[in-house]
Coordinates of C-alpha atoms in Angstrom, one line a residue:
X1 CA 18.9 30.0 -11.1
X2 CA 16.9 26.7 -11.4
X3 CA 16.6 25.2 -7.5
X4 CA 17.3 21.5 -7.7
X5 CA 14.8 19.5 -5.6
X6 CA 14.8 15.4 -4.2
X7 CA 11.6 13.6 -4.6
X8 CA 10.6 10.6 -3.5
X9 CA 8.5 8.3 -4.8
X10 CA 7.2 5.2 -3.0
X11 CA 5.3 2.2 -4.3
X12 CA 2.9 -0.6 -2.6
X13 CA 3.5 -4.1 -1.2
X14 CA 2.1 -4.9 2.3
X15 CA 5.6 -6.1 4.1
X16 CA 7.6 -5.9 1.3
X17 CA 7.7 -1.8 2.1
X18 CA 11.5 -3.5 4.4
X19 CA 12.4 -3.6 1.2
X20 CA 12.2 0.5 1.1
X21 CA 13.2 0.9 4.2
X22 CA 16.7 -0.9 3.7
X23 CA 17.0 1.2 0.7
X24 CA 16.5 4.4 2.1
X25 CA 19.2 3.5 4.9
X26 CA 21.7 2.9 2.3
X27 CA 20.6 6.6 0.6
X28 CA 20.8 8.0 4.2
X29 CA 24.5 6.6 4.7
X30 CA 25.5 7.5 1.0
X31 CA 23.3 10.5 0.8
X32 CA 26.6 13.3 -0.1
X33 CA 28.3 10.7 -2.5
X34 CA 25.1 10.3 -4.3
X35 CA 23.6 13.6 -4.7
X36 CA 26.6 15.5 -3.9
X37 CA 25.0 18.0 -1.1
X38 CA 26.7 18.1 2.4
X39 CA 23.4 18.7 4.0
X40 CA 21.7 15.1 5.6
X41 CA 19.1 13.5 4.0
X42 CA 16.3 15.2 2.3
X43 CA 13.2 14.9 -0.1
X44 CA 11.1 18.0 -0.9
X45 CA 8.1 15.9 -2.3
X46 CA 7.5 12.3 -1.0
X47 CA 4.4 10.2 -2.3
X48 CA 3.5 7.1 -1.7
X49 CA 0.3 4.5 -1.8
X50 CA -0.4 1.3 0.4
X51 CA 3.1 1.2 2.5
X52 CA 4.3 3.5 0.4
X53 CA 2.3 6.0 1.9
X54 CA 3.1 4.7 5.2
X55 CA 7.1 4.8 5.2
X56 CA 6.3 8.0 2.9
X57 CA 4.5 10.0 6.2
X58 CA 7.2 9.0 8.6
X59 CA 9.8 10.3 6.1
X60 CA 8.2 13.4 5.6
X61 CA 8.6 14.0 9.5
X62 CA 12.5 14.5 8.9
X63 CA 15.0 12.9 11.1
X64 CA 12.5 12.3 13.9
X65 CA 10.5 10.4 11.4
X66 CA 12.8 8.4 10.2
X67 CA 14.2 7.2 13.3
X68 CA 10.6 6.3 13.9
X69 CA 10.4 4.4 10.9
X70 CA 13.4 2.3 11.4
X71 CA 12.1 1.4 15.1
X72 CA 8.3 0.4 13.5
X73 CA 10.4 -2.0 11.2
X74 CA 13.5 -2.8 13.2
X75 CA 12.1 -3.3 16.7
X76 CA 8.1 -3.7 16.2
X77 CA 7.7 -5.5 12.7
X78 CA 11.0 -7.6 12.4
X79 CA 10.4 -8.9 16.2
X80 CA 7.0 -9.4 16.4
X81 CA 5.7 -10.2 12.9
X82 CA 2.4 -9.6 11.1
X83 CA 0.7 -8.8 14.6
X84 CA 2.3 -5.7 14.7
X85 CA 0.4 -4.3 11.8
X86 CA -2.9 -6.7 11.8
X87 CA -4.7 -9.8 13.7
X88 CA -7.3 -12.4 12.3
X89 CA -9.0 -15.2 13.1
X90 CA -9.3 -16.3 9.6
X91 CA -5.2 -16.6 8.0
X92 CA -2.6 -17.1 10.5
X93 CA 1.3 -16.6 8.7
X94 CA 2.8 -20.4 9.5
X95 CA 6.3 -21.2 9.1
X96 CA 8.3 -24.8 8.8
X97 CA 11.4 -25.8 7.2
X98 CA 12.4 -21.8 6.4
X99 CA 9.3 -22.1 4.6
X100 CA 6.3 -19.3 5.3
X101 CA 3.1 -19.2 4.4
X102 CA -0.9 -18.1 4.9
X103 CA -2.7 -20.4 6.4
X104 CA -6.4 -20.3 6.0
X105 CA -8.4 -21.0 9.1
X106 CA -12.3 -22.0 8.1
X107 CA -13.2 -22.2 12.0
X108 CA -12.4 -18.3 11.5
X109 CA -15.0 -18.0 9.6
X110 CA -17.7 -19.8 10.9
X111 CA -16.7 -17.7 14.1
X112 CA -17.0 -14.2 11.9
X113 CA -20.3 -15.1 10.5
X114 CA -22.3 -17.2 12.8
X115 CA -20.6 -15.6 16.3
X116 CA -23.1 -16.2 18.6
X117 CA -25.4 -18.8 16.7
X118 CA -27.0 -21.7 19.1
X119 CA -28.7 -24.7 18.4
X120 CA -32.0 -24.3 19.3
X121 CA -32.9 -27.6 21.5
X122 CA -34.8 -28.3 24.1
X123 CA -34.5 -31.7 25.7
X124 CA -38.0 -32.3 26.7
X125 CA -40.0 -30.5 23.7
X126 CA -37.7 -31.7 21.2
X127 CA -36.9 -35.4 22.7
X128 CA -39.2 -37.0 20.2
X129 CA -36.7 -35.9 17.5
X130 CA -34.2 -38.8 18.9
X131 CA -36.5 -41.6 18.2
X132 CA -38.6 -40.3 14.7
X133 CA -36.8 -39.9 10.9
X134 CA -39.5 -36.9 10.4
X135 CA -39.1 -35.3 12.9
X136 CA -34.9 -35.1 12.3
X137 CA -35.7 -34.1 8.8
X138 CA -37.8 -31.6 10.1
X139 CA -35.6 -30.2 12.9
X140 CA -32.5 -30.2 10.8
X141 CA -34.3 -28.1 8.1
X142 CA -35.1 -25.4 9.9
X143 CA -31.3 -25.9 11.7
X144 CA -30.0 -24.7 8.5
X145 CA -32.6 -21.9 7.5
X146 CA -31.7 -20.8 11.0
X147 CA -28.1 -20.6 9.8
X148 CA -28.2 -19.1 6.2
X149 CA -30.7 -16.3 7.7
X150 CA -27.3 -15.7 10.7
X151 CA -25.1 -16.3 7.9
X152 CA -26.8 -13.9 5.5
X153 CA -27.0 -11.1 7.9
X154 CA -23.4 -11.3 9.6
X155 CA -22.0 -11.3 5.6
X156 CA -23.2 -7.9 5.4
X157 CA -20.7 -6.3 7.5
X158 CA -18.1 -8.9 6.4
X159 CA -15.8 -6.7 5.2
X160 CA -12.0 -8.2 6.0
X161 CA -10.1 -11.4 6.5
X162 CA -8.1 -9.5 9.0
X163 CA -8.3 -6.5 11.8
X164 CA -6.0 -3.3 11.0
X165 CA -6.8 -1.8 14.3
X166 CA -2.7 -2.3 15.5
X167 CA -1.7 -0.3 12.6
X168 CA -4.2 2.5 13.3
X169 CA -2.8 2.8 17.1
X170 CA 1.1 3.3 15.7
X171 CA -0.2 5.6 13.2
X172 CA -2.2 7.6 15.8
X173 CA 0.9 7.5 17.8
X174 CA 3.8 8.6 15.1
X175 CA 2.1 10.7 12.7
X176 CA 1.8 14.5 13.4
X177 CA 1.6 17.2 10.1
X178 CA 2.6 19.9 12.1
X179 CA 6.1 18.3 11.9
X180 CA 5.8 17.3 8.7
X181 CA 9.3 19.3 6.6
X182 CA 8.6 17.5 3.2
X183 CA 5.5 17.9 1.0
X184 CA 3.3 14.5 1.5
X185 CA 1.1 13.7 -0.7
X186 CA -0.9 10.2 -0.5
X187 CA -3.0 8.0 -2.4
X188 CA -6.6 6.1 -2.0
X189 CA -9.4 5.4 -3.6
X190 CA -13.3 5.7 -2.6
X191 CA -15.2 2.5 -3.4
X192 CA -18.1 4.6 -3.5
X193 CA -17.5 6.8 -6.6
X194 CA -14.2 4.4 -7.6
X195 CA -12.4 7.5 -7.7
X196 CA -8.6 8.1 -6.9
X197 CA -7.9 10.5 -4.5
X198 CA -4.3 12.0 -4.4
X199 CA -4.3 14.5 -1.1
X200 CA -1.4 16.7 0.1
X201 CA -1.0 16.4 4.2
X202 CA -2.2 19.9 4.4
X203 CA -5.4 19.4 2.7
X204 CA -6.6 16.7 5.2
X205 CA -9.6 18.6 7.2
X206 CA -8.1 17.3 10.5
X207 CA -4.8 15.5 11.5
X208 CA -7.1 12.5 12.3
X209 CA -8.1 12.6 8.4
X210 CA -4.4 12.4 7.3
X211 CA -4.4 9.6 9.9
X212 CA -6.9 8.2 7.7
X213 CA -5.7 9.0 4.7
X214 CA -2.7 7.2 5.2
X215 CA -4.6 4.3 6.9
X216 CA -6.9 3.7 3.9
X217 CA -3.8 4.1 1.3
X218 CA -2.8 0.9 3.2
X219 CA -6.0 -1.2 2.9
X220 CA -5.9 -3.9 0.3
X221 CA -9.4 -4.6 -0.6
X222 CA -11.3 -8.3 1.0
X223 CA -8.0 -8.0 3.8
X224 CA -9.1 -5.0 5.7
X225 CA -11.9 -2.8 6.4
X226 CA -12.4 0.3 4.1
X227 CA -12.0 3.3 5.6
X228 CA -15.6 4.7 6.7
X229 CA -14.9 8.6 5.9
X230 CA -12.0 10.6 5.1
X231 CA -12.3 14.9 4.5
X232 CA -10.1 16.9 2.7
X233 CA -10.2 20.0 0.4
X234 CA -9.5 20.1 -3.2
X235 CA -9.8 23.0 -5.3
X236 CA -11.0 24.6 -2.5
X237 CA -13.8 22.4 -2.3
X238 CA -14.9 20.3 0.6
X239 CA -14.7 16.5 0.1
X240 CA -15.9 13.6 1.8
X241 CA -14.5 10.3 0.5
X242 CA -16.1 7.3 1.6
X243 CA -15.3 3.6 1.8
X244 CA -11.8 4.1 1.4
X245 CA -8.8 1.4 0.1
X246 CA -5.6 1.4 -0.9
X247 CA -4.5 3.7 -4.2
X248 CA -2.3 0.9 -5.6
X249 CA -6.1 -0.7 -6.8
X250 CA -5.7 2.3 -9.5
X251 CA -2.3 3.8 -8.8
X252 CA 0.3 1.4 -7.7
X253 CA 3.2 3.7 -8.6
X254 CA 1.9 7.8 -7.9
X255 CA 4.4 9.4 -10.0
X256 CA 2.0 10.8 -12.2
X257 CA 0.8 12.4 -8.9
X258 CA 4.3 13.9 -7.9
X259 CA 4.5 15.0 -12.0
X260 CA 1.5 16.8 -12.1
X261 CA 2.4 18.8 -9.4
X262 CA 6.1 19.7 -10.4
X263 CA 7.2 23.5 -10.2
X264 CA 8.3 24.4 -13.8
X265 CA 11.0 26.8 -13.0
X266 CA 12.6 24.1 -10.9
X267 CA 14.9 20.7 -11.8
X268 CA 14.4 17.8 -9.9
X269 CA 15.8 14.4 -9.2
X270 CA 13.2 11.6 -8.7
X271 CA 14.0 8.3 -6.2
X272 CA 11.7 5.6 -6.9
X273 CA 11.6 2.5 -4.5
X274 CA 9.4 0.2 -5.6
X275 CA 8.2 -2.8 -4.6
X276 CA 7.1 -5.0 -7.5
X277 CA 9.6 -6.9 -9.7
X278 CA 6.9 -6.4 -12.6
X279 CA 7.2 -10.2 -13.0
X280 CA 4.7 -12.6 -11.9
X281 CA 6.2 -15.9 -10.6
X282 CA 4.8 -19.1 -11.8
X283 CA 2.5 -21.3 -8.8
X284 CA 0.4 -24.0 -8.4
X285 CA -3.1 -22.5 -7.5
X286 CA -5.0 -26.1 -7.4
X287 CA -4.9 -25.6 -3.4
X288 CA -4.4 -22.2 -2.5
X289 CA -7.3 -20.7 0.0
X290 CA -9.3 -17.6 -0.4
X291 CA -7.0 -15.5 0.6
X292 CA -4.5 -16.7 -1.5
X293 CA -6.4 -16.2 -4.4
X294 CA -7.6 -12.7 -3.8
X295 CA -4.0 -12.2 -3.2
X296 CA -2.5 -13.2 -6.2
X297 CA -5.3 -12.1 -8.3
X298 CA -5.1 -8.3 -6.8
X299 CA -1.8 -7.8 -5.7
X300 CA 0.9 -10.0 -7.7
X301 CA -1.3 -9.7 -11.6
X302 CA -3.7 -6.6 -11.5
X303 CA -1.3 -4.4 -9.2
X304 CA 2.0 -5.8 -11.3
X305 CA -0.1 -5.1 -14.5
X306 CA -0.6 -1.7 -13.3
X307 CA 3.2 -0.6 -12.1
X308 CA 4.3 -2.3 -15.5
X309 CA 2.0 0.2 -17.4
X310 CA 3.0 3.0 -15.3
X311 CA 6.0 3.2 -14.8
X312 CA 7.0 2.3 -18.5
X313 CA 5.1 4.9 -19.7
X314 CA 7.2 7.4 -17.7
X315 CA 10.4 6.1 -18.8
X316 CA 9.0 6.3 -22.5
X317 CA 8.3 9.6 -22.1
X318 CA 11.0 10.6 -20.0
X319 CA 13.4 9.6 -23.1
X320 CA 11.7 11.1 -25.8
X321 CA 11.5 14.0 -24.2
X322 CA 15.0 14.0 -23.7
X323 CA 15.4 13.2 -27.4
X324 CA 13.5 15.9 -28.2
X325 CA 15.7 18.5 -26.0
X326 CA 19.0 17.3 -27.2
X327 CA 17.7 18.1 -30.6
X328 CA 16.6 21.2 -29.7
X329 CA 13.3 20.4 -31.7
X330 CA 10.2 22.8 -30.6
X331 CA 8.5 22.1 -27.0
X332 CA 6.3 18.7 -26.4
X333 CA 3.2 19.4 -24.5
X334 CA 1.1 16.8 -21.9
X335 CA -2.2 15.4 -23.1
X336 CA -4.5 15.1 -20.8
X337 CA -6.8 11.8 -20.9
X338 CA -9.1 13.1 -18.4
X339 CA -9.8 15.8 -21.0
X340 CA -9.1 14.2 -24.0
X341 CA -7.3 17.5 -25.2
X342 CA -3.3 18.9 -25.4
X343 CA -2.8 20.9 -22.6
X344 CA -0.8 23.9 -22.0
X345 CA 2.0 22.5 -19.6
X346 CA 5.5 21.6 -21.3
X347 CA 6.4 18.3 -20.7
X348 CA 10.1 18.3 -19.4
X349 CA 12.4 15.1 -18.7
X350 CA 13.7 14.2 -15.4
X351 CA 16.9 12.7 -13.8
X352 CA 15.6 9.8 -12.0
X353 CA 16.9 5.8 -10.6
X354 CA 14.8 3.2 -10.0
X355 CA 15.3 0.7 -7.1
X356 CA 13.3 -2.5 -7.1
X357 CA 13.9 -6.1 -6.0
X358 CA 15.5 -8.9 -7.9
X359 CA 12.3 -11.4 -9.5
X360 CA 10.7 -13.9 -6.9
X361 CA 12.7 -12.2 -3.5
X362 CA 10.5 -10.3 -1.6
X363 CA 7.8 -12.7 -1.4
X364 CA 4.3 -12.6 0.3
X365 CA 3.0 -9.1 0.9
X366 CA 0.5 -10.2 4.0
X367 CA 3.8 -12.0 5.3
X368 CA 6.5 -10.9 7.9
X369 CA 9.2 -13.5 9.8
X370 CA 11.9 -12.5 11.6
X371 CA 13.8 -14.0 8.9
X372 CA 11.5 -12.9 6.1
X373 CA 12.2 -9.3 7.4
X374 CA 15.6 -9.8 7.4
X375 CA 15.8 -10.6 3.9
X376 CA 13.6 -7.8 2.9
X377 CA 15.5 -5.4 4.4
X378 CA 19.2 -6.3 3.3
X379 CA 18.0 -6.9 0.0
X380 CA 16.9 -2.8 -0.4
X381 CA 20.2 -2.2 1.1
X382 CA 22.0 -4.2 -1.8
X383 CA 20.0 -2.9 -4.6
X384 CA 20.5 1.2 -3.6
X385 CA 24.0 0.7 -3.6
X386 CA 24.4 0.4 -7.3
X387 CA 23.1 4.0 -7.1
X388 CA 25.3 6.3 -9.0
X389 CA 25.5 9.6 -8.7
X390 CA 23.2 11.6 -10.4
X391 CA 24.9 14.3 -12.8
X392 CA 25.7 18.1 -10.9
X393 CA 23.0 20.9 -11.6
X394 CA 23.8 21.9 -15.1

């Protein structure tokens, strides 16, 4: 007999991950009505990229991990704000009139890339420059050389508008894969080689990898620091990925990760929680900062673009493959793109629901309020109960 099996499947978003944690609440409260098991709460396959990968490790960790997860978001996150996951001297969240948003600092910068840079005068030797035009012109050209040169060496390790380190701390602190009682699997991508790296807990040389691991699946690109070096095996190979950043640059939805690596003998039931609308939001741009910009331009349009793409291509497939079954036409079989050949493996459809936010709620993803969080969270809730239950094992 075919052994059903939960999976769950987490998308991206910064802060917008309340979202998924108010969903998974409502699953964990409606768990027996939905699935129709008597048994608590359980996935037997989570993945998950950017937060996805972060809410995906602390559910992976079972009832301990959970509880953990709702006290990150609860008690950490939706008191404290954005300082609980990241500082920066450059965008500070600001918000009036119920209104938030990223405000760039410019002094930041100056501070980042000129940090200890002094004006090189001496009152006696350089006295003369008071009292001659020349002399100025003189003095305040080298001035700026002096600058560019500072400026040109600090841009080289200018890697982030903002510091990840309090993130790193809580996931040093909650994340252990000895306890893990779900398969994890997470995604990130190596600047170096630009190649996507999908890595089960296990696989992680050391439990400080899989702390890295699930660090760099966080780290959007220009906002944080890549991740220096993360080791793993795969196919029993050694591998050192360097310059890592978060898999939703390639991957914002990894259910083609959680597919490739189904059992075929078994059924399965797939949860997404996702994130993204899949709509972009119209905005006036004239103004915005940098940060806004690299924002929009990576996270709401190439990451949207990418989850539209996805995730519609597994629905397509999903029903035609269950067109195909309930005609009891001959076996369909995966292509692979990688190979540019058909494969061996039968492609089979899946019972699956989709839970995403309504267009325009969540928001900012680099933005958390008390209020924000608030709103984030109880709209998850709302959305997973119009979960029906899925059909019994057959």
């Amino acid at each position: 007999m075919k052994k059903q099996k939960n999976i769950l499947v987490l998308s991206g978003g910064g802060f917008k991950g309340a979202f998924q944690v108010g969903a998974l609440e409502t699953l964990n409260a409606n768990w027996q009505e939905i699935t129709g098991l008597s048994t608590p709460m359980h996935f037997d396959k989570i993945s998950g990229v950017s937060v996805g990968a972060l809410n995906g490790a602390m559910m992976a960790m079972g009832h301990e991990g959970f509880e953990n997860l709702l006290h990150l978001w609860y008690d950490l996150v939706g008191v404290n704000g954005v300082s609980e996951i990241y500082t920066s001297t450059i965008v500070e969240v600001i918000e009036k009139d119920k209104e938030a948003s990223l405000k760039f600092r410019p002094e930041g910068i100056v501070k980042q890339l000129i940090p200890e840079f002094k004006v090189p005068f001496n009152f006696f030797k350089d006295l003369p420059i008071i009292f001659s035009k020349n002399r100025r012109v003189e003095f305040l050209q080298k001035l700026q050389h002096r600058i560019l040169q500072e400026v040109g060496k600090s841009f080289q390790n200018f890697k982030g508008i903002a510091d990840n380190t309090p993130l790193l701390e809580k996931l040093k602190k909650y994340l252990d894969r000895d306890k893990l009682v779900s398969e994890f699997r997470c995604g990130f991508v190596s600047l170096d080689t630009g190649e996507y790296h999908s890595v089960l807990a296990h696989e992680f040389e050391t439990n400080d990898d899989f702390v890295k691991g699930v660090l760099a699946s966080t780290v959007m690109p220009i906002v944080w620091t890549p991740v220096d070096r993360i080791a793993f095996k795969k196919d029993g190979k050694r591998v050192i990925a360097r310059n890592c950043v978060d898999g939703g640059v390639k991957n914002v939805t990894p259910l083609g990760d959680i597919i490739r690596n189904m059992d075929k003998d078994d059924n399965y039931r797939i949860f997404i929680i996702n994130c993204h609308d899949g709509k972009i939001q119209e905005d006036d741009f004239d103004n915005k900062n940098i940060a806004q910009i690299a924002l929009r331009s990576l996270q709401e349009i190439a990451m949207g673009e990418i989850f539209n793409n996805d995730l519609s291509e597994f629905i397509k497939v999903n029903d035609l493959v269950k067109q195909n079954n309930e005609n009891k036409a001959p076996d369909l079989f995966n292509y692979s793109w990688k190979d540019r050949m058909r494969t061996d493996r039968v492609l089979k459809a899946f019972d699956y629901v989709i839970i995403e936010p309504d267009t325009g709620v969540l928001g900012n993803p680099l933005i958390s309020t008390s209020r924000i969080f608030k709103k984030r969270i109880n709209h998850g809730k709302l959305k997973a109960k119009s979960i029906k239950r899925f059909p019994s094992d057959g």
